[in-house]
């Protein structure tokens, strides 16, 4: 069998049989949990459904799981929820005939399991199984603790032969009940304590076997017959002779009627949620225990098929089990054989007969439920108080108390509500301001000549940039108002590119933002609006720019260009256009005039038509150029895709100087956006200048050093502003 090596045959046999026996004992406990009280005479129907479902699910996971070492088991967390089905059906089941009532409960349970299996398969098919991981841990932990508490109550009810609603202090202290209570709690607590000291596989089944043998030893020593012990409520049964397995009678569904769907609906939804969450948590835990990745969606599809197969026999939700898988692995069973052997153990008990069931004391099975409950409570309440922050531990306790006080369904509602509250409270702490920067350091993509760069370094702080992120709502949107600049600003650019949406309260914040800007005397340009956000702005009547006359800009870069042009215009610098020369750069940058005639022998002049390439990406860096008129665009070529625009540059900007000095090939393409004129120097021209006019060459290298230093400083300022 795949995953089973010949050398592991014996460990696989031993591990599979041991896990199979544990599964049988657990199935008996879950059957006693669901088919109790008035349904107790129909316990065999429930046990048949649970064992057959466990067998089918074990085979399904063994054969269909992507990882060959997974072992399935019915989920204890859902067993508690299935136990609510008889009460939900109420008088729709014929309690006058407990066997028929048990068949009706088994059929309804099977329908719920079939639906759950289909949902789990779909979750895995559409790769959304990981959604259950988004539930906050305090909610999941509190819910698991609540299930633990219900397990303890159910174990006590089963062990004492009392109805859960009749377990008052007086009833538990009655002389006929108190010994059963002590035996049940004592055995459960002992099993819990031993399992905490050692994780040996034999503790739980050994505890149940010891309880059974110990009871009968005391009974025989006291001279009490089996009949008397059964009459006193100590033993399960009596069961009719014969095999345990009985086919599920689907005709029982017709006797319930469609109104039952409304009563069972909330329980079914709870089973869907609890089962999916538990299964995914199991798979996550197995990743840690097995030290390997688990394909959650693939295994969830297998879980769906396994659960649907169990539903055909009236079984409950089953999934790969953390406890069963790690137990099998610990004994050396690493392949698919272990799961098949678990199924064979369940089938063997189904066919062996009821004789052994008639001698099992109730408190032994009740103690198993108590053990399961205490184990969960210790992990989730006692140990988590050290692992979790105080507020999260308090949330866990709140869910637990809701389950204990009001019931499982109310606990689910509390958990879901608390999930929403925790999300909103935590989300409000996520800053919606991703970047707050000054226009002096955070610049547009326009490359400008040194004189303009100096003005923008000096006056660029009049431009302010806010980049927003996440979802804006009433608890976090007001932080935008706190970040708005005071007077002295010329333009505020607010970029919404990383904003996923906003509520109406955040819309009021945007409106107030424009009002504050008008009061403080500066303009606002909102950029980066998606189509959905733009439509939302229109519905809420929100302005994109203010005051009137300020143009709209689709991108942050366009808005920054507008602001820079406004700052330059205020400083008396003409807008884009004009002309420049290499000779002019000397005086503007290093303060030393160089006659154009002195440079002329080394310069080459060229005119580029619109679209003509000045520098091509990948070519040797053997020349550098000064834009003397017109405008160029810098683009990055990536494979076969469209080029990525990086920057634009006008008159007075040097192009290609970095590669010219470092010798690396061209890293981008530069082409003319308009009719453009350039002055260029080659490596040979510089070598000739160094030979014929060393003083001019020295001035030239000094000029280039200053320009390169300015570019490096500008890049560092922008990276610092961006938090890079």
XYZ file of C-alpha atoms in Angstrom:
724
model
C 0.000 0.000 0.000
C 1.354 3.458 -0.929
C 3.385 5.020 1.843
C 3.940 1.700 3.683
C 7.509 0.394 3.416
C 8.090 -3.349 3.984
C 10.210 -2.615 7.065
C 7.335 -0.718 8.639
C 4.745 -3.480 8.257
C 4.751 -4.565 11.913
C 4.740 -0.993 13.321
C 1.904 -0.137 10.927
C -0.082 -3.161 12.098
C 0.436 -2.408 15.790
C -0.145 1.327 15.402
C -3.262 0.878 13.289
C -4.828 -1.604 15.734
C -4.076 0.556 18.782
C -5.516 3.678 17.143
C -8.469 1.580 15.978
C -9.238 0.518 19.565
C -9.048 4.150 20.713
C -11.435 5.111 17.903
C -13.890 2.393 18.972
C -13.851 3.580 22.590
C -14.366 7.194 21.488
C -17.223 6.190 19.180
C -18.917 4.438 22.092
C -18.512 7.606 24.171
C -19.931 9.849 21.434
C -22.847 7.469 20.895
C -23.585 7.584 24.616
C -23.419 11.370 24.448
C -25.909 11.720 21.572
C -28.252 8.774 22.231
C -28.896 9.280 25.941
C -31.923 9.802 28.156
C -35.100 8.682 26.354
C -32.957 7.563 23.408
C -30.808 5.237 25.561
C -32.692 2.080 24.504
C -31.679 2.929 20.933
C -27.995 3.283 21.776
C -27.126 0.370 19.468
C -28.569 2.304 16.515
C -26.369 5.250 17.393
C -23.304 3.102 18.024
C -23.822 1.383 14.669
C -24.012 4.801 12.963
C -20.926 6.140 14.770
C -18.769 3.045 14.199
C -19.811 2.610 10.561
C -19.215 6.309 9.930
C -15.813 6.118 11.611
C -14.872 3.082 9.491
C -15.899 4.721 6.215
C -14.191 8.027 7.026
C -10.992 6.251 8.095
C -10.819 4.366 4.785
C -11.631 7.529 2.790
C -8.860 9.580 4.410
C -6.402 6.679 4.209
C -6.949 6.294 0.455
C -7.696 9.878 -0.648
C -5.480 12.075 1.529
C -2.592 13.679 -0.325
C -0.282 12.923 2.603
C -0.292 9.134 3.142
C 0.174 9.180 6.917
C -3.087 10.868 7.976
C -5.514 8.942 10.183
C -9.139 10.066 10.465
C -11.444 10.070 13.469
C -14.884 11.516 14.301
C -14.523 15.078 15.603
C -15.217 15.338 19.307
C -15.979 19.055 18.952
C -18.933 18.299 16.670
C -20.207 15.366 18.739
C -21.394 17.842 21.370
C -23.333 19.736 18.707
C -24.892 16.571 17.257
C -26.119 15.871 20.799
C -28.437 18.898 20.411
C -30.327 17.310 17.512
C -32.712 15.144 19.636
C -33.797 18.171 21.692
C -34.212 20.285 18.540
C -36.433 17.643 16.950
C -38.507 17.481 20.144
C -41.906 15.893 19.636
C -41.143 15.315 15.971
C -39.394 12.078 16.955
C -41.482 9.280 18.320
C -40.092 8.841 21.837
C -42.799 6.249 22.480
C -40.645 3.995 20.295
C -36.998 4.724 21.276
C -35.644 2.542 18.474
C -37.577 4.506 15.846
C -36.577 7.775 17.539
C -32.918 6.720 17.427
C -33.300 5.897 13.715
C -34.798 9.358 13.130
C -31.948 11.078 14.956
C -29.382 8.978 13.067
C -30.986 9.848 9.719
C -31.070 13.579 10.510
C -27.451 13.366 11.683
C -26.583 11.656 8.411
C -28.250 14.401 6.376
C -26.306 17.054 8.309
C -23.060 15.143 7.738
C -23.794 14.787 4.024
C -24.354 18.554 3.767
C -21.211 19.247 5.800
C -19.192 16.921 3.589
C -20.390 18.706 0.453
C -19.537 22.124 1.928
C -16.065 20.988 3.023
C -15.360 19.565 -0.420
C -16.425 22.845 -2.028
C -14.250 24.837 0.378
C -11.271 22.777 -0.688
C -12.256 22.796 -4.364
C -12.402 26.589 -4.516
C -9.336 27.005 -2.290
C -11.069 28.938 0.459
C -10.552 26.427 3.222
C -8.088 28.745 4.923
C -10.841 31.260 5.735
C -11.481 29.558 9.068
C -7.928 30.549 10.040
C -9.078 34.159 10.186
C -11.090 33.507 13.350
C -9.186 35.121 16.244
C -7.553 32.587 18.524
C -9.360 33.793 21.700
C -12.697 33.059 20.021
C -11.615 29.622 18.792
C -9.961 28.858 22.119
C -12.997 30.001 24.114
C -15.275 27.927 21.938
C -13.082 24.842 22.385
C -13.055 25.458 26.130
C -16.849 25.697 26.058
C -17.013 22.372 24.243
C -14.729 20.985 26.944
C -17.164 22.136 29.620
C -20.063 20.497 27.765
C -18.028 17.293 27.526
C -17.587 17.298 31.304
C -21.328 17.821 31.839
C -22.191 15.135 29.280
C -19.731 12.708 30.868
C -21.225 13.274 34.302
C -24.761 12.860 32.911
C -23.808 9.612 31.167
C -21.874 8.267 34.142
C -24.627 9.029 36.674
C -27.553 8.102 34.411
C -29.075 11.563 34.952
C -30.502 13.924 32.359
C -28.226 16.974 31.916
C -31.050 19.344 32.866
C -31.709 17.375 36.042
C -28.156 17.509 37.429
C -28.780 19.844 40.348
C -26.731 19.676 43.527
C -29.443 17.711 45.327
C -29.673 15.132 42.537
C -25.898 14.681 42.377
C -25.648 14.331 46.151
C -28.324 11.626 46.312
C -27.019 8.382 47.919
C -27.686 6.349 44.753
C -25.942 8.904 42.494
C -22.975 10.110 44.543
C -20.903 6.888 44.133
C -21.422 6.980 40.353
C -20.411 10.659 40.285
C -17.270 9.927 42.292
C -16.327 6.986 40.050
C -16.905 8.996 36.872
C -15.056 12.151 37.976
C -12.330 10.198 39.757
C -11.563 8.079 36.695
C -11.704 11.079 34.352
C -9.441 13.195 36.570
C -6.982 10.312 36.979
C -6.794 9.808 33.213
C -6.282 13.556 32.756
C -3.499 13.688 35.330
C -1.692 10.672 33.916
C -1.957 11.925 30.341
C -0.460 15.250 31.464
C 2.529 13.461 32.948
C 3.027 11.102 30.004
C 1.798 11.074 26.414
C 1.935 7.263 26.195
C -0.717 5.824 23.911
C -1.927 3.277 26.473
C -3.085 5.773 29.114
C -6.571 6.514 27.742
C -7.606 3.005 26.605
C -5.807 1.557 29.636
C -7.767 3.872 31.921
C -11.089 2.729 30.459
C -10.086 -0.942 30.686
C -8.869 -0.487 34.277
C -12.170 1.202 35.193
C -14.163 -1.698 33.726
C -12.062 -4.392 35.403
C -11.912 -2.487 38.685
C -15.690 -2.061 38.786
C -16.349 -5.732 38.244
C -13.727 -6.711 40.821
C -15.495 -4.546 43.409
C -18.913 -5.801 42.264
C -17.917 -9.438 42.612
C -16.271 -8.825 45.982
C -19.488 -7.139 47.188
C -21.623 -9.987 45.907
C -23.623 -7.783 43.480
C -24.971 -9.539 40.406
C -24.856 -8.116 36.876
C -28.634 -7.793 36.908
C -28.609 -5.857 40.163
C -25.831 -3.580 38.911
C -27.773 -2.931 35.717
C -30.970 -2.271 37.641
C -29.090 0.270 39.793
C -27.999 2.129 36.639
C -24.317 1.202 36.740
C -24.155 -0.614 33.393
C -24.947 0.232 29.775
C -27.783 -1.626 28.147
C -29.312 -4.122 28.325
C -28.736 -4.745 24.622
C -30.382 -7.469 22.560
C -28.065 -10.263 21.443
C -26.596 -10.162 17.944
C -24.330 -7.932 15.922
C -24.188 -4.214 16.515
C -24.404 -3.128 12.873
C -27.823 -2.270 11.531
C -28.408 -0.502 8.194
C -29.688 3.039 8.425
C -33.410 3.217 7.660
C -33.714 6.352 5.533
C -37.496 5.969 5.525
C -37.426 7.391 9.057
C -36.796 10.801 7.510
C -40.303 10.863 6.029
C -41.852 10.536 9.473
C -40.185 13.743 10.680
C -41.352 16.199 8.038
C -39.882 19.352 6.567
C -40.579 21.589 9.620
C -37.701 19.753 11.290
C -35.305 21.518 8.927
C -36.025 24.853 10.603
C -35.288 23.442 14.041
C -32.124 21.632 12.991
C -30.885 24.412 10.695
C -28.971 26.439 13.325
C -27.403 23.240 14.663
C -26.344 22.210 11.155
C -24.747 25.629 10.569
C -22.892 25.306 13.850
C -21.621 21.865 12.848
C -20.449 23.252 9.492
C -18.528 26.081 11.150
C -17.127 24.054 14.043
C -16.193 21.132 11.806
C -14.418 23.292 9.221
C -12.571 25.306 11.846
C -11.541 22.217 13.801
C -10.445 20.341 10.682
C -8.284 23.238 9.520
C -6.822 23.654 13.006
C -6.087 19.909 13.021
C -4.283 20.195 9.692
C -2.323 23.217 10.909
C -1.326 21.300 14.030
C -0.271 18.317 11.936
C 2.062 20.558 9.926
C 3.857 21.361 13.172
C 3.830 17.830 14.579
C 4.886 16.100 11.353
C 7.426 18.777 10.390
C 6.094 19.044 6.854
C 3.666 21.156 4.854
C 0.057 20.011 4.534
C -2.035 20.980 1.504
C -5.048 22.274 3.429
C -7.366 22.521 0.451
C -6.504 19.042 -0.867
C -6.997 17.451 2.556
C -10.203 19.419 3.056
C -11.581 17.876 -0.140
C -10.718 14.441 1.242
C -12.372 15.426 4.539
C -15.525 16.367 2.636
C -15.684 12.952 0.982
C -14.951 11.202 4.303
C -17.668 13.157 6.139
C -20.217 12.541 3.389
C -19.369 8.831 3.498
C -19.903 8.803 7.267
C -23.221 10.607 6.725
C -24.503 7.764 4.555
C -24.444 5.592 7.702
C -25.648 8.295 10.116
C -22.138 9.118 11.337
C -20.773 12.494 12.389
C -18.191 14.837 10.884
C -14.749 13.235 10.633
C -11.390 14.636 9.608
C -7.679 13.846 9.844
C -7.088 13.642 13.587
C -4.118 15.248 15.282
C -4.232 12.788 18.184
C -4.762 9.647 16.080
C -2.175 10.590 13.442
C 0.545 11.504 15.924
C -0.201 8.381 17.981
C 0.148 6.202 14.894
C 3.332 8.013 13.831
C 4.787 7.654 17.304
C 4.379 3.893 17.020
C 6.015 3.819 13.577
C 2.840 3.652 11.447
C 3.612 6.192 8.696
C 1.578 4.969 5.712
C -1.981 4.411 4.577
C -2.268 0.985 6.241
C -2.889 2.541 9.662
C -6.101 4.218 8.508
C -7.338 1.039 6.855
C -6.675 -0.934 10.064
C -8.661 1.630 12.067
C -11.593 0.973 9.729
C -11.178 -2.803 10.132
C -11.220 -2.488 13.939
C -14.479 -0.533 13.774
C -15.964 -3.086 11.369
C -14.868 -5.983 13.594
C -16.674 -4.510 16.604
C -19.770 -3.859 14.479
C -19.918 -7.522 13.511
C -18.714 -9.065 16.801
C -21.954 -8.582 18.700
C -23.302 -6.830 21.788
C -22.090 -9.186 24.497
C -19.194 -7.042 25.637
C -21.332 -3.875 25.736
C -23.618 -5.338 28.408
C -20.790 -5.434 30.952
C -19.364 -1.923 30.397
C -20.093 0.426 33.312
C -21.566 3.804 32.435
C -19.046 5.734 34.490
C -16.119 4.331 32.433
C -17.500 5.805 29.216
C -18.591 8.971 31.033
C -15.049 9.293 32.404
C -13.720 9.290 28.828
C -15.932 12.289 28.056
C -14.822 13.978 31.290
C -11.199 13.374 30.308
C -11.782 14.950 26.882
C -13.446 17.944 28.497
C -10.847 18.511 31.220
C -8.035 18.155 28.709
C -9.521 20.970 26.632
C -10.231 23.164 29.651
C -6.683 22.833 30.974
C -5.160 23.708 27.613
C -7.472 26.563 26.760
C -8.063 28.155 30.168
C -5.238 27.294 32.546
C -2.275 27.151 30.151
C -3.482 29.919 27.824
C -3.632 32.381 30.727
C 0.175 32.506 30.476
C 0.356 32.467 26.696
C -2.203 35.157 25.898
C -2.342 38.881 26.683
C -4.858 39.640 29.460
C -7.513 41.068 27.113
C -7.365 38.061 24.801
C -7.594 35.661 27.727
C -10.617 37.622 29.005
C -12.243 37.259 25.579
C -11.592 33.514 25.700
C -13.267 33.303 29.110
C -16.244 35.319 27.882
C -16.928 32.824 25.090
C -16.498 29.916 27.535
C -18.906 31.467 30.055
C -21.458 32.135 27.322
C -21.378 28.490 26.273
C -21.609 27.329 29.895
C -24.384 29.755 30.854
C -26.515 30.091 27.716
C -25.609 27.107 25.562
C -23.522 26.156 22.570
C -25.460 28.097 19.931
C -25.310 31.283 21.985
C -21.594 30.679 22.425
C -21.221 30.480 18.646
C -23.128 33.757 18.275
C -21.004 35.381 20.978
C -17.839 34.095 19.307
C -18.816 35.445 15.892
C -19.823 38.793 17.397
C -16.607 38.936 19.368
C -14.655 38.122 16.201
C -16.137 41.221 14.575
C -15.436 43.400 17.621
C -11.835 42.177 17.892
C -11.305 42.762 14.179
C -12.683 46.305 14.295
C -10.782 47.165 17.464
C -7.493 45.797 16.133
C -8.035 47.245 12.660
C -8.484 50.748 14.029
C -4.876 50.571 15.262
C -3.612 50.005 11.710
C -2.391 53.403 10.583
C -4.180 54.602 7.461
C -1.277 56.959 6.752
C 1.360 54.959 4.930
C 3.596 57.952 4.203
C 3.683 61.630 5.190
C 6.358 63.450 3.219
C 7.557 66.876 2.176
C 7.809 67.900 -1.472
C 11.347 69.096 -0.765
C 12.486 65.484 -0.437
C 9.752 63.438 -2.104
C 9.749 64.556 -5.706
C 7.941 63.852 -8.928
C 9.514 61.840 -11.742
C 10.539 65.016 -13.582
C 14.328 65.418 -13.720
C 15.141 69.133 -13.504
C 18.256 71.254 -14.042
C 20.390 72.213 -11.008
C 18.911 75.701 -10.610
C 15.365 74.355 -10.408
C 16.482 71.556 -8.111
C 17.935 74.128 -5.742
C 14.644 76.065 -5.659
C 12.653 72.892 -4.966
C 15.029 71.869 -2.182
C 14.540 75.328 -0.672
C 10.802 75.844 -1.228
C 9.521 72.319 -1.878
C 8.284 71.952 1.714
C 5.278 73.976 0.572
C 4.124 70.721 -1.033
C 2.942 67.993 1.337
C 2.168 64.367 0.467
C -0.054 61.920 2.361
C -0.290 58.340 1.136
C -3.262 56.519 2.648
C -3.870 52.781 2.910
C -6.340 50.106 4.060
C -10.060 50.675 4.643
C -11.110 54.061 6.014
C -13.904 53.950 8.564
C -15.155 55.847 11.570
C -12.455 54.638 13.982
C -9.369 55.396 11.886
C -10.274 58.053 9.312
C -9.951 61.010 11.695
C -6.193 60.409 11.932
C -5.966 61.915 8.429
C -7.212 65.239 9.794
C -4.569 65.161 12.534
C -1.860 64.731 9.870
C -2.937 67.713 7.752
C -0.274 70.470 7.526
C -0.635 73.907 9.082
C -0.546 77.247 7.262
C 2.367 77.930 4.936
C 1.603 74.970 2.713
C 0.817 75.549 -0.976
C -0.490 72.085 -1.972
C -1.540 68.902 -0.173
C -1.486 65.733 -2.297
C -3.533 62.864 -0.796
C -2.985 59.544 -2.590
C -5.717 56.877 -2.320
C -3.964 54.255 -4.465
C -3.661 51.776 -1.547
C -7.112 52.505 -0.055
C -9.545 49.592 -0.415
C -12.694 51.540 0.462
C -14.334 53.938 2.901
C -17.566 54.218 4.842
C -19.848 57.243 5.061
C -18.088 58.478 8.213
C -14.776 58.501 6.342
C -16.575 60.405 3.576
C -17.362 63.117 6.117
C -13.663 63.153 6.991
C -12.779 63.820 3.342
C -15.281 66.672 3.273
C -13.805 68.101 6.469
C -10.305 67.760 4.976
C -11.241 70.147 2.170
C -12.746 72.579 4.680
C -9.570 72.630 6.796
C -7.425 73.172 3.692
C -9.529 76.190 2.685
C -9.289 77.603 6.205
C -5.489 77.224 6.195
C -5.040 78.525 2.682
C -3.777 75.673 0.557
C -5.045 73.470 -2.255
C -5.872 69.745 -2.102
C -5.455 67.182 -4.871
C -6.741 63.627 -4.254
C -5.115 61.054 -6.539
C -5.047 57.302 -7.158
C -8.827 56.783 -7.001
C -9.972 53.423 -8.346
C -13.170 53.294 -10.386
C -15.041 51.981 -7.343
C -13.721 54.754 -5.095
C -14.435 57.405 -7.721
C -18.032 56.153 -7.928
C -18.267 56.245 -4.131
C -16.929 59.809 -4.105
C -19.644 60.737 -6.598
C -22.385 59.105 -4.494
C -21.224 60.932 -1.373
C -20.758 64.224 -3.225
C -17.052 64.464 -2.355
C -14.671 66.790 -4.188
C -11.463 65.412 -5.684
C -9.698 68.805 -5.706
C -10.159 72.151 -4.002
C -10.440 75.104 -4.289
C -12.134 75.635 -7.684
C -9.638 75.918 -10.505
C -7.236 73.279 -9.218
C -7.026 70.614 -11.941
C -7.536 66.921 -11.294
C -4.564 64.569 -11.413
C -4.999 60.841 -11.938
C -1.712 59.935 -10.263
C 0.393 61.150 -7.378
C 3.237 61.913 -9.784
C 1.068 64.219 -11.889
C -0.048 66.075 -8.765
C 3.552 66.501 -7.588
C 4.529 67.822 -11.017
C 1.731 70.385 -10.775
C 2.873 71.433 -7.290
C 6.521 71.718 -8.346
C 5.598 73.887 -11.319
C 3.590 76.135 -8.992
C 6.543 76.470 -6.593
C 8.927 77.249 -9.466
C 6.505 79.790 -10.924
C 6.264 81.516 -7.534
C 10.081 81.733 -7.536
C 10.041 83.418 -10.957
C 11.157 80.389 -12.971
C 9.406 79.956 -16.300
C 7.465 76.794 -16.938
C 8.646 73.844 -19.026
C 10.409 74.817 -22.216
C 13.287 77.202 -22.692
C 16.850 76.238 -23.507
C 20.115 75.385 -21.775
C 23.702 74.450 -22.513
C 26.617 72.625 -20.961
C 28.384 75.979 -20.599
C 25.450 77.291 -18.543
C 25.613 74.295 -16.210
C 29.168 75.211 -15.158
C 28.152 78.595 -13.796
C 24.834 77.364 -12.302
C 26.403 74.390 -10.548
C 30.004 75.187 -9.562
C 29.876 78.957 -9.927
C 32.539 79.230 -12.612
C 31.840 80.478 -16.107
C 33.204 78.530 -19.033
C 32.923 80.110 -22.486
C 30.887 78.102 -24.944
C 33.657 78.515 -27.488
C 36.079 76.720 -25.179
C 33.737 73.724 -25.001
C 32.734 73.747 -28.671
C 35.641 71.601 -30.006
C 34.569 68.689 -27.807
C 30.779 68.803 -28.225
C 28.569 67.175 -30.818
C 25.117 68.693 -31.460
C 22.122 66.627 -32.503
C 18.432 67.138 -33.179
C 15.989 64.352 -32.300
C 12.513 64.088 -33.735
C 9.692 63.031 -31.441
C 10.046 59.314 -30.663
C 13.698 59.121 -31.697
C 15.997 57.226 -29.286
C 18.832 59.060 -27.559
C 19.977 56.162 -25.317
C 19.001 52.520 -25.763
C 18.865 50.102 -22.841
C 21.707 47.555 -22.958
C 23.960 49.594 -25.267
C 27.519 50.523 -24.202
C 27.740 53.691 -22.087
C 30.189 55.521 -24.297
C 28.542 58.976 -24.408
C 26.744 61.455 -22.152
C 24.368 64.216 -23.211
C 22.904 67.518 -22.038
C 19.315 68.317 -23.060
C 19.528 71.826 -24.524
C 15.901 72.068 -25.716
C 12.785 69.907 -25.707
C 11.868 66.990 -23.416
C 12.836 63.314 -23.152
C 11.282 60.291 -21.458
C 13.170 57.598 -19.538
C 11.699 54.098 -19.824
C 12.629 50.646 -18.532
C 12.306 47.787 -21.009
C 11.098 44.529 -19.370
C 11.000 41.445 -21.589
C 8.214 41.470 -24.147
C 5.928 43.629 -22.024
C 5.266 47.339 -22.434
C 8.037 49.681 -21.246
C 7.748 51.106 -17.731
C 7.952 54.939 -17.591
C 10.526 56.097 -15.043
C 11.010 59.846 -15.518
C 10.930 62.806 -17.855
C 13.627 65.454 -18.308
C 13.807 68.874 -19.963
C 16.409 71.443 -20.881
C 19.446 71.585 -18.604
C 19.386 67.922 -17.492
C 22.394 65.633 -18.054
C 21.613 62.114 -19.294
C 23.795 59.009 -19.228
C 26.544 60.327 -16.926
C 26.394 57.460 -14.413
C 27.047 54.753 -17.002
C 29.570 57.061 -18.674
C 31.696 57.027 -15.504
C 31.023 53.476 -14.269
C 31.206 51.761 -17.644
C 28.072 49.618 -17.044
C 25.708 49.183 -20.027
C 22.712 51.465 -20.338
C 20.091 50.577 -17.718
C 17.160 52.349 -19.426
C 16.034 53.783 -22.731
C 15.788 57.563 -23.287
C 13.743 58.860 -26.210
C 12.465 62.248 -27.307
C 8.929 63.156 -26.198
C 9.069 66.325 -28.315
C 11.482 67.651 -30.888
C 14.661 67.754 -28.822
C 18.190 69.154 -29.095
C 21.207 67.734 -27.235
C 24.924 68.346 -26.739
C 26.943 65.136 -26.366
C 30.458 64.094 -25.402
C 32.051 60.721 -26.013
C 34.802 58.958 -24.073
C 37.162 59.942 -26.883
C 36.090 63.619 -26.548
C 36.860 63.582 -22.819
C 40.233 61.915 -23.439
C 41.063 64.610 -25.983
C 39.935 67.341 -23.538
C 42.176 65.869 -20.817
C 45.125 65.956 -23.251
C 44.528 69.363 -24.863
C 42.903 71.363 -22.013
C 43.577 69.711 -18.634
C 42.119 72.666 -16.700
C 38.808 72.419 -18.584
C 38.775 68.637 -18.067
C 39.261 69.153 -14.339
C 36.366 71.624 -14.239
C 34.226 69.188 -16.218
C 34.905 66.310 -13.799
C 34.165 68.629 -10.876
C 30.843 69.550 -12.497
C 29.942 65.889 -12.975
C 30.898 65.104 -9.367
C 28.524 67.808 -8.109
C 25.687 66.613 -10.344
C 26.164 62.981 -9.317
C 26.325 63.977 -5.637
C 23.070 65.926 -6.006
C 21.373 62.910 -7.601
C 22.617 60.617 -4.832
C 21.445 63.036 -2.125
C 18.027 63.372 -3.769
C 17.694 59.581 -3.950
C 18.686 59.211 -0.282
C 16.164 61.866 0.784
C 13.388 60.144 -1.148
C 14.271 56.721 0.281
C 14.328 58.193 3.786
C 10.909 59.797 3.286
C 9.526 56.503 1.953
C 10.860 54.558 4.944
C 12.988 52.357 2.675
